[in-house]
Short mmCIF file of C-alpha atoms and ligand atoms in Angstrom, two decimals:
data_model
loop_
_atom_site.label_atom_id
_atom_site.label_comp_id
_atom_site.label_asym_id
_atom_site.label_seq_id
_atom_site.Cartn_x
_atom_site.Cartn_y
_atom_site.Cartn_z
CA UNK A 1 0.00 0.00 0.00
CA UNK A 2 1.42 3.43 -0.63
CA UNK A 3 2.33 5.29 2.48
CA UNK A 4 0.66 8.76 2.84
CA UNK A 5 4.49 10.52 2.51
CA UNK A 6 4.42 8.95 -0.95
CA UNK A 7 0.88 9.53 -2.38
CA UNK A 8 1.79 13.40 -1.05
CA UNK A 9 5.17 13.16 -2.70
CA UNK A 10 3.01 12.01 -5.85
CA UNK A 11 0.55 14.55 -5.84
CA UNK A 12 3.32 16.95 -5.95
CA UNK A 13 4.91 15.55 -9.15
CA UNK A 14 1.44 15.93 -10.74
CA UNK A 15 1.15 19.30 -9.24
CA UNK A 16 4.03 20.05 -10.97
CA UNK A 17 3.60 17.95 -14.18
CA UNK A 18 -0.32 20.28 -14.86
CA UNK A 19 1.81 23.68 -14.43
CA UNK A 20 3.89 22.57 -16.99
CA UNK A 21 1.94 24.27 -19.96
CA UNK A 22 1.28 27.57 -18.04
CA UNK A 23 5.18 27.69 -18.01
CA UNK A 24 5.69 27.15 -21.40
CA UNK A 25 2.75 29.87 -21.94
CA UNK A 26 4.98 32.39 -20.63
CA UNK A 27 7.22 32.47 -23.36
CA UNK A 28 4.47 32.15 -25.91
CA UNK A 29 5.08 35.38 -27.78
CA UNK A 30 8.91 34.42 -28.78
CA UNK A 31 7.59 31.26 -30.00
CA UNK A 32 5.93 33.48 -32.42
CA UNK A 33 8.83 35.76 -32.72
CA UNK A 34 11.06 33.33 -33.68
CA UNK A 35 8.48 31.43 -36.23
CA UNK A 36 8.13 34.88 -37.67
CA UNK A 37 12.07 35.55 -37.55
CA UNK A 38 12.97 32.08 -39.34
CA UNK A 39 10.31 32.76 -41.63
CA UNK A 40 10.89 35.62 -42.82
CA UNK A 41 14.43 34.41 -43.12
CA UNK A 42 13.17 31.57 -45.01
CA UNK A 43 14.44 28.89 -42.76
CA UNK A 44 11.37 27.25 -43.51
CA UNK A 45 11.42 24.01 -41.60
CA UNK A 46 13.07 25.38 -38.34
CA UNK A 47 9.74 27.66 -38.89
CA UNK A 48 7.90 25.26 -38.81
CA UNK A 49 9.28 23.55 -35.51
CA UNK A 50 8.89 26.78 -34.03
CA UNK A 51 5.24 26.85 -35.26
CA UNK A 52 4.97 23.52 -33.75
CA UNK A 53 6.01 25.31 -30.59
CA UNK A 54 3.28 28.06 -30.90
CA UNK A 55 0.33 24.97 -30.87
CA UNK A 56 2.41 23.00 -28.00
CA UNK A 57 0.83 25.35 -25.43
CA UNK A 58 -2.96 25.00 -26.33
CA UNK A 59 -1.97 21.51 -27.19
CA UNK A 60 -0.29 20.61 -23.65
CA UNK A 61 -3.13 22.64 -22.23
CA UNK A 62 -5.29 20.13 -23.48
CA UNK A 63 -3.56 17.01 -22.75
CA UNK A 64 -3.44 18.32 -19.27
CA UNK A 65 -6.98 19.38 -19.33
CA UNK A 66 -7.84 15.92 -20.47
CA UNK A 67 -5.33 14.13 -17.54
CA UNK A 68 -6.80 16.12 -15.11
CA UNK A 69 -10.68 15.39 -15.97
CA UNK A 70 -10.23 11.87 -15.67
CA UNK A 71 -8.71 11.48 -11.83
CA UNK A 72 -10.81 9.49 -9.39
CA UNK A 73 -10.50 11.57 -6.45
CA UNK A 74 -11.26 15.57 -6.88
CA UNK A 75 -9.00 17.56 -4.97
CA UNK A 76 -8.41 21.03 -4.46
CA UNK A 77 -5.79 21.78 -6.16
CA UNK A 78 -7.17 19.46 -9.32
CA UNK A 79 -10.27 22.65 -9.82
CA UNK A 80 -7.22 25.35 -8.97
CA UNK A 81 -4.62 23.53 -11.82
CA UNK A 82 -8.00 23.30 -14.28
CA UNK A 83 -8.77 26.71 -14.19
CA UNK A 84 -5.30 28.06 -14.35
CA UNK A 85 -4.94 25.16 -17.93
CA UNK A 86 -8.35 26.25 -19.32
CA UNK A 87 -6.40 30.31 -19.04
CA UNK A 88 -3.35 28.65 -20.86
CA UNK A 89 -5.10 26.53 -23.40
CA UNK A 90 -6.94 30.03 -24.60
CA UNK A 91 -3.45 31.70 -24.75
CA UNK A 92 -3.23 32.85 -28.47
CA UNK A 93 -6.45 34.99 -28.16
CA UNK A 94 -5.16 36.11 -25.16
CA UNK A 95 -2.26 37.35 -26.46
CA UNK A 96 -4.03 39.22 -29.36
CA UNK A 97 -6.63 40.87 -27.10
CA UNK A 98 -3.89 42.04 -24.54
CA UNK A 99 -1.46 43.37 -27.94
CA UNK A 100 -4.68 45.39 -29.20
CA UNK A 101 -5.64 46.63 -25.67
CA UNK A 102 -1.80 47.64 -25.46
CA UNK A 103 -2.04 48.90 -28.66
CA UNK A 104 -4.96 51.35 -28.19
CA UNK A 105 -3.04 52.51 -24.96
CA UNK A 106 -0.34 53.79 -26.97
CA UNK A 107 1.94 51.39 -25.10
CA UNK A 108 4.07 49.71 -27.69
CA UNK A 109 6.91 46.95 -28.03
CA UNK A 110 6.24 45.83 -24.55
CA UNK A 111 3.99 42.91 -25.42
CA UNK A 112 6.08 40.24 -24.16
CA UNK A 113 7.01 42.11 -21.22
CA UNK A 114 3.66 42.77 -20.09
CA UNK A 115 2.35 38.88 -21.05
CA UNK A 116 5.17 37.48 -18.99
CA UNK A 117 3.95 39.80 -15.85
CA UNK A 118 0.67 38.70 -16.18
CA UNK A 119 1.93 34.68 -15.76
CA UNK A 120 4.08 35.11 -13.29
CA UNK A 121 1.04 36.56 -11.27
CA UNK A 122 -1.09 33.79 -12.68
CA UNK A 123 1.42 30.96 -11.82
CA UNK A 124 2.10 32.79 -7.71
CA UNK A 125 -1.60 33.32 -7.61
CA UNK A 126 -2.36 29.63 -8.17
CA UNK A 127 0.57 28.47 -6.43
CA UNK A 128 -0.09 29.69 -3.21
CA UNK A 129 -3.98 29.16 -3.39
CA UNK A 130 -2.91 25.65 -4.18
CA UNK A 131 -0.22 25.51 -0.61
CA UNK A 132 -2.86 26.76 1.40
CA UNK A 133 -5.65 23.99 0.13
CA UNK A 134 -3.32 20.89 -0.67
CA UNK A 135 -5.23 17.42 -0.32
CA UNK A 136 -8.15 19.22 0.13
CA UNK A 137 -10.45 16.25 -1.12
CA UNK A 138 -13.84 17.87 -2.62
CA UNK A 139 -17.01 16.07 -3.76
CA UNK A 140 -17.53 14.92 -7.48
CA UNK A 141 -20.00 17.44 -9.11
CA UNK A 142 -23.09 16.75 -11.14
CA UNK A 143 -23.81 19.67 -14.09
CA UNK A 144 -26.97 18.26 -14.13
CA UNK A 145 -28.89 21.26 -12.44
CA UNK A 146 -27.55 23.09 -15.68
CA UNK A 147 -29.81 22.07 -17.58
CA UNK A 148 -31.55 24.96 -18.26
CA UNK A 149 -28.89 27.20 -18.71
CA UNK A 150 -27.46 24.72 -21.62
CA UNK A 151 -31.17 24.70 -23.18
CA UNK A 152 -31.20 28.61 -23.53
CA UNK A 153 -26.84 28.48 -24.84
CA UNK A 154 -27.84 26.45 -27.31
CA UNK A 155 -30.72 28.16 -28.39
CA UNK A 156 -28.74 31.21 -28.81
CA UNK A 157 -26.39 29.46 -30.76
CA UNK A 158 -28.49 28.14 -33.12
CA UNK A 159 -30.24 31.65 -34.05
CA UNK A 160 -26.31 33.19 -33.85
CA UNK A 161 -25.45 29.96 -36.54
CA UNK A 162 -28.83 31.01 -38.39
CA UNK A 163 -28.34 34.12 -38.83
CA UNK A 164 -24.97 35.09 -39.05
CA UNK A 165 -22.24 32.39 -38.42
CA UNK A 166 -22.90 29.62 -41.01
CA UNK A 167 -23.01 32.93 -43.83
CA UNK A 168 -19.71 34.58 -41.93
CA UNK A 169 -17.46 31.35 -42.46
CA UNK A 170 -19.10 30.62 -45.67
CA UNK A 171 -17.58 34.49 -46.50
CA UNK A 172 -14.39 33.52 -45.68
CA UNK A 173 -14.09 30.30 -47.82
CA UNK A 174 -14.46 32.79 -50.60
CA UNK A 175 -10.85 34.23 -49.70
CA UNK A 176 -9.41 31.44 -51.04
CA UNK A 177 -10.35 33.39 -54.66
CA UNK A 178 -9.51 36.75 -53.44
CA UNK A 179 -10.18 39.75 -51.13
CA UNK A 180 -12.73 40.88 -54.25
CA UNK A 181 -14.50 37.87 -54.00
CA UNK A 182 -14.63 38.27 -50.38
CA UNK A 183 -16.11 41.53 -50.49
CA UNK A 184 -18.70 41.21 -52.60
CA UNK A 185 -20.17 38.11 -50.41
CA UNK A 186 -19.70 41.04 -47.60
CA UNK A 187 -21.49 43.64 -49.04
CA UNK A 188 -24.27 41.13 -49.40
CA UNK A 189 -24.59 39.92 -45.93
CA UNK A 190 -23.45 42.96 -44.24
CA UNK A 191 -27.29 44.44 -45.92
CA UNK A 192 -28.55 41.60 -42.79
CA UNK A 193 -26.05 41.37 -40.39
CA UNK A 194 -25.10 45.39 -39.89
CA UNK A 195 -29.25 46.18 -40.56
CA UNK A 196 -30.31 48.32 -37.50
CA UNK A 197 -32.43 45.44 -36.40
CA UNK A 198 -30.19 42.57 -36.48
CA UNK A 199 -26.81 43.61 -35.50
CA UNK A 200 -27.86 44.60 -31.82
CA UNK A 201 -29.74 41.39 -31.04
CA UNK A 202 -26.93 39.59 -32.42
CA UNK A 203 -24.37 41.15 -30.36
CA UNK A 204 -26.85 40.93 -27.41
CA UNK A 205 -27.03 37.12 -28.58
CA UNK A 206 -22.65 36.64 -28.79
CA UNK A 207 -22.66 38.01 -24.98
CA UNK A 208 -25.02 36.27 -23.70
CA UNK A 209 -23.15 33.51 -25.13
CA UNK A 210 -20.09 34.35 -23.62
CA UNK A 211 -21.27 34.88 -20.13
CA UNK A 212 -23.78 31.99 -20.13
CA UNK A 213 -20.75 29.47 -21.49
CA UNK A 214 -18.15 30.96 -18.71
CA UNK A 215 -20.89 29.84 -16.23
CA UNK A 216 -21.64 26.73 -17.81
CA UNK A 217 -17.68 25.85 -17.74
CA UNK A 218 -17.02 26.69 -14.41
CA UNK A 219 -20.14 24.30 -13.53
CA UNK A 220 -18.22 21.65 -15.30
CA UNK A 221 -14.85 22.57 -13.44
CA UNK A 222 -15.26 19.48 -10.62
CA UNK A 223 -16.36 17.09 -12.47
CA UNK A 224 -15.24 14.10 -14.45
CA UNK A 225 -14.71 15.21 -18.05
CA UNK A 226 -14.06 12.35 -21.23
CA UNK A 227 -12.29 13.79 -24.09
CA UNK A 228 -14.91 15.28 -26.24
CA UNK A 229 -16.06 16.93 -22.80
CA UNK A 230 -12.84 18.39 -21.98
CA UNK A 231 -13.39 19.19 -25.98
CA UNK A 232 -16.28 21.38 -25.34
CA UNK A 233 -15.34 23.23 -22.62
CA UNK A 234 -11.96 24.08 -23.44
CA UNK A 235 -13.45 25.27 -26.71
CA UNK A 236 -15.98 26.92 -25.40
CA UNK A 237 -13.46 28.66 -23.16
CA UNK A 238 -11.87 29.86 -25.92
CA UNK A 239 -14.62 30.71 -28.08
CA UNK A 240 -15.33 33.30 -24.88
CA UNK A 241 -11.77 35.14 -25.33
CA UNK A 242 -12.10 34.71 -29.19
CA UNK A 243 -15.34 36.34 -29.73
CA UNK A 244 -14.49 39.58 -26.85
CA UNK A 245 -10.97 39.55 -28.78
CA UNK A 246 -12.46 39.94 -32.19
CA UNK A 247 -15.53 41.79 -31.28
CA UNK A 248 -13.36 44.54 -29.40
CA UNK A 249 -10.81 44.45 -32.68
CA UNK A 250 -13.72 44.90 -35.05
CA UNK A 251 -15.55 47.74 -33.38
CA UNK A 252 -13.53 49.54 -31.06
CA UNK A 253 -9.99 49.12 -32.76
CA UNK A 254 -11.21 49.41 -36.29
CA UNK A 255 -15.23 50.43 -36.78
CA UNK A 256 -14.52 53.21 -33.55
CA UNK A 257 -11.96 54.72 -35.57
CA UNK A 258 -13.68 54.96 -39.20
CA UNK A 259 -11.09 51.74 -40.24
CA UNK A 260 -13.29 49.57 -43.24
CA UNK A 261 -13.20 46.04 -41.77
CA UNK A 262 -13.09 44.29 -44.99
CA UNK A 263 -10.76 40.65 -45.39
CA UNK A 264 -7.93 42.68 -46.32
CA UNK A 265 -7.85 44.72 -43.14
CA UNK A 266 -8.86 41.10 -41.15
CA UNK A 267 -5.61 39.29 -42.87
CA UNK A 268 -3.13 42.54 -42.87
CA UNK A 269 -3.15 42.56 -46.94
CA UNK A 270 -1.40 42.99 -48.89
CA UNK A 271 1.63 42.03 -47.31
CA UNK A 272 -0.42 39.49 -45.58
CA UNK A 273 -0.06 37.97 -41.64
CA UNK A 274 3.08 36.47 -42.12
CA UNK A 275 4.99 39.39 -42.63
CA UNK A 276 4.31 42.09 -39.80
CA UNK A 277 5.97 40.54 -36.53
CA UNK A 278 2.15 42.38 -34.49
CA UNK A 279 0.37 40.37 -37.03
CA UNK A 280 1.49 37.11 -37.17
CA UNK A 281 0.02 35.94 -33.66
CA UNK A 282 -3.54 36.46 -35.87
CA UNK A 283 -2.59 33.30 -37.22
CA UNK A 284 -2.74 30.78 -34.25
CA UNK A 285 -5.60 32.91 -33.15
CA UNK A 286 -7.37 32.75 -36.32
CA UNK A 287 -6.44 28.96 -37.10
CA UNK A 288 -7.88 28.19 -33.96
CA UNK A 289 -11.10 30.47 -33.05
CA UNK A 290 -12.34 28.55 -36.28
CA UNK A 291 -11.55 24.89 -35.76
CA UNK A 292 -12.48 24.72 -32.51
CA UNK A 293 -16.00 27.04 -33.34
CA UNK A 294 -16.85 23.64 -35.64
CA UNK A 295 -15.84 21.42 -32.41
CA UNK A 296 -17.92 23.56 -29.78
CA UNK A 297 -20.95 22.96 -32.67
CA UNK A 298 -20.59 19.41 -32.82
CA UNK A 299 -19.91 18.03 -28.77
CA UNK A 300 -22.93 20.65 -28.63
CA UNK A 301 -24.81 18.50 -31.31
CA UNK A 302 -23.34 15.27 -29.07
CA UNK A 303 -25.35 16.42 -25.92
CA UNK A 304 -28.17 17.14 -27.84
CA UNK A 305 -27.77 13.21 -29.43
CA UNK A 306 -27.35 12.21 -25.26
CA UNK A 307 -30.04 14.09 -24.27
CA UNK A 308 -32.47 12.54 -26.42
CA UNK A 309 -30.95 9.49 -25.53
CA UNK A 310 -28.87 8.34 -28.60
CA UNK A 311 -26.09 5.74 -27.70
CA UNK A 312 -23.06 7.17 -26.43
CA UNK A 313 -21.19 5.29 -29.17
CA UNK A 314 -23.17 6.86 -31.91
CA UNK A 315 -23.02 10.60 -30.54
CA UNK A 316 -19.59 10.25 -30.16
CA UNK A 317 -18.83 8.51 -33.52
CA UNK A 318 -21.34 11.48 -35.01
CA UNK A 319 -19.10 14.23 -33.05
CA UNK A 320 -15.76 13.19 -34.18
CA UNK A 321 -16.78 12.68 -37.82
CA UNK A 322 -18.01 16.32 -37.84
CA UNK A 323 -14.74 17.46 -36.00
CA UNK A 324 -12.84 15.90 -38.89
CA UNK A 325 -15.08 16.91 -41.71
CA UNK A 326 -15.01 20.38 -40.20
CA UNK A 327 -11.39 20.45 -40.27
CA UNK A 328 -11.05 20.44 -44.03
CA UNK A 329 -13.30 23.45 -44.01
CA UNK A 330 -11.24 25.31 -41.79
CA UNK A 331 -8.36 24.52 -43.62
CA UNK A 332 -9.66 26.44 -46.16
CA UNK A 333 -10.48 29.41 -44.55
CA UNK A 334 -7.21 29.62 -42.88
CA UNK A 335 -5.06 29.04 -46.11
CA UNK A 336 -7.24 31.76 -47.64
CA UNK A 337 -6.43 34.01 -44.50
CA UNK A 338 -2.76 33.26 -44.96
CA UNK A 339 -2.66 34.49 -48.60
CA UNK A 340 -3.41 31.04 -50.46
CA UNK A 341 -5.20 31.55 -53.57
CA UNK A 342 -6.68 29.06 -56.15
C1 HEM B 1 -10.59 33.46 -40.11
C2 HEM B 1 -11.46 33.80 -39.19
C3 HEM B 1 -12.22 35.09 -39.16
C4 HEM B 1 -11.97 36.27 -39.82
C5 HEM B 1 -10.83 36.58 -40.77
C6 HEM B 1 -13.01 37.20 -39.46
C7 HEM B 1 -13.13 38.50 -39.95
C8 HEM B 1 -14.16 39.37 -39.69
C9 HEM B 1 -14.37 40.64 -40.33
C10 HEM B 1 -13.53 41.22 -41.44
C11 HEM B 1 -15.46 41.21 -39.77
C12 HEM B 1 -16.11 42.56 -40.16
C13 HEM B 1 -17.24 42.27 -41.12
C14 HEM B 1 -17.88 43.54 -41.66
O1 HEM B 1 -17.34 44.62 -41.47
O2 HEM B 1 -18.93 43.44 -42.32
C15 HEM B 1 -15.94 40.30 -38.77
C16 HEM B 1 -17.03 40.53 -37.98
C17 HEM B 1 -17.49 39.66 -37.03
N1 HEM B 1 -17.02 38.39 -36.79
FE1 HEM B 1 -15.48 37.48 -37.71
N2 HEM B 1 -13.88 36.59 -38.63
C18 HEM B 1 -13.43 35.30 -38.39
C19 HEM B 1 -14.02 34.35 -37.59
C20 HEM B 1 -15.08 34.58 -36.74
C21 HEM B 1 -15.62 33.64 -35.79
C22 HEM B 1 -15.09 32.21 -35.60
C23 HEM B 1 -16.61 34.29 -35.12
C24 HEM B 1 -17.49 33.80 -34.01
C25 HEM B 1 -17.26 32.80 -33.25
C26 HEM B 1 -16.72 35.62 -35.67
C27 HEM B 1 -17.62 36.58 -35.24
C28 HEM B 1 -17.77 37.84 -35.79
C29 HEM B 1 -18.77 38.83 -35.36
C30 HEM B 1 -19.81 38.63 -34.26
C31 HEM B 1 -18.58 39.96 -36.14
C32 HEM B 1 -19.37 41.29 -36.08
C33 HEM B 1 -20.48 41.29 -37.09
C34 HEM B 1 -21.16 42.64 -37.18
O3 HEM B 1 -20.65 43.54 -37.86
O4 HEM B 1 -22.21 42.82 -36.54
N3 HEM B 1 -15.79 35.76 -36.64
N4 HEM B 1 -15.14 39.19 -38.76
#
């Protein structure tokens, strides 16, 4: 049997282990310095390591999100180390939302400095939360009594899919052909989406999903999570700093200021993302905010599927073929966004 100095001595590795991808978030922004350095240099495939480097932090995020969902016991410092990885695994739109609020406070070049600041708070914050709490065993929590707060996130969702989403990703596929093509799908939707009627309910409708899916998330924070569950809330998590990212970029940053916020002003054209070293962390932001949109839609389809009591084998097989068929589609919108052209 394992002595209680050991399973201590244990939960201290894994303590450690889970704040290993909040450490490598710190130096997330010269991961993208260097991808854009090597890059631009044309050292193509050390780029692409360094690219590799970028994703590792979501990615370990996840992995760690994933570990920690599936633990037996719930302790303490288990809900502490999730919320801390749910912050890390929605680190690239982090990192654009602080460089434009940084931006519009005239406070430039100190990006990095500021980002690595904020961690260091982050990581002593949770640190000492987690020394004061450690062991701290807490009971396994249903979400069950959410129930009605899912009904009316979903509902939003669909009208927000309805009425704008499904048409605003469908614009982007066109930049594949071209910023013209692009714009004329615009100026076509834009006569529904900006009318005087629509636009207000539909930002009304994008914060209530925000707040209503930070609520939801936290009521999923102690309890056991599977893969596509740790899927849904870490994507929901980051659709949340996504949407208040590009929301504040598009109306404050741009709109506010009499910018037109047209594909070439969304992908930095001509020069395109990968040549401005500000512009480049769009990409991971970008790359991601889409992909995981399409996985938030279908483990949202999956509880639907459970709900109506479908076999969990079949919702899940339903969910993961929609995550991969969605994935081509984003591919497409983020080659477009990077200046691929057919
Ligand atoms: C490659 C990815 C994306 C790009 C390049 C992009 C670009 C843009 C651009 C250029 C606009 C301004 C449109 C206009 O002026 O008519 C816009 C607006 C908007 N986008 Fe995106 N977008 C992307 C993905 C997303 C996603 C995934 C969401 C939601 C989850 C989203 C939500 C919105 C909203 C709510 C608006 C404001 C619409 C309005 O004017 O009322 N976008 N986006």
């Amino acid at each position: 049997m394992q002595s209680a100095a050991s399973r201590a001595s244990c939960s201290r590795v894994s303590v450690c282990l889970h704040l290993v991808p909040a450490l490598m978030a710190v130096g997330y922004p010269w991961y993208l310095a260097m991808f854009y350095r090597l890059h631009s240099t044309k050292h193509i495939a050390e780029a692409l390591l360094t690219l590799a480097l970028v994703f590792a932090v979501p990615g370990g995020a996840f992995a760690s999100l994933y570990a920690l969902g599936r633990t037996e016991t719930l302790r303490f410092e288990g809900v502490v180390l999730r919320r801390l990885t749910y912050v890390t695994f929605v680190s690239p739109s982090l990192f654009v939302i602080l460089g434009v609020f940084l931006y519009l406070m005239k406070v430039n070049g100190k990006d990095g400095q500021v980002w690595v600041g904020l961690w260091l708070a982050a990581l002593c914050g949770t640190s000492l939360t987690i020394l004061g709490h450690r062991g701290e065993v807490l009971p396994v929590r249903s979400h069950e009594h959410m129930r009605p707060v899912r009904v009316m996130h979903g509902i939003a969702a669909l009208v927000i899919l309805l009425v704008f989403l499904v048409a605003h990703l469908v614009n982007h596929t066109f930049g594949v052909i071209g910023a013209e093509a692009h714009r004329e799908v615009m100026l076509i939707l834009r006569i529904i989406y900006r009318s005087p009627f629509v636009e207000p309910v539909l930002l009304t409708l994008f914060f209530f999903q925000i707040v209503s899916g930070l609520v939801l998330a936290e009521s999923r924070m102690g309890s056991r999570q599977g893969i596509l569950d740790v899927l849904q809330t870490a994507s929901g998590a980051y659709l949340a700093v996504f949407i208040a990212s590009h929301l504040n970029a598009v109306f404050v940053l741009a709109r506010y200021f009499g910018t037109e916020t047209d594909y070439a002003w969304a992908t930095a054209l001509p020069d395109g993302m990968l040549a401005d070293p500000w512009d480049v962390r769009l990409i991971p932001h970008y790359a991601l905010g889409v992909w995981l949109l399409f996985a938030h839609i279908a483990c949202g389809l999956r509880m639907v599927l459970l709900a109506h009591r479908v076999e969990k084998r079949k919702a899940d097989a339903v969910c993961w073929a929609l995550v991969l068929a969605s994935t081509l589609w984003s591919a497409v919108i983020i080659a477009g966004a990077v200046g691929a052209r057919v």
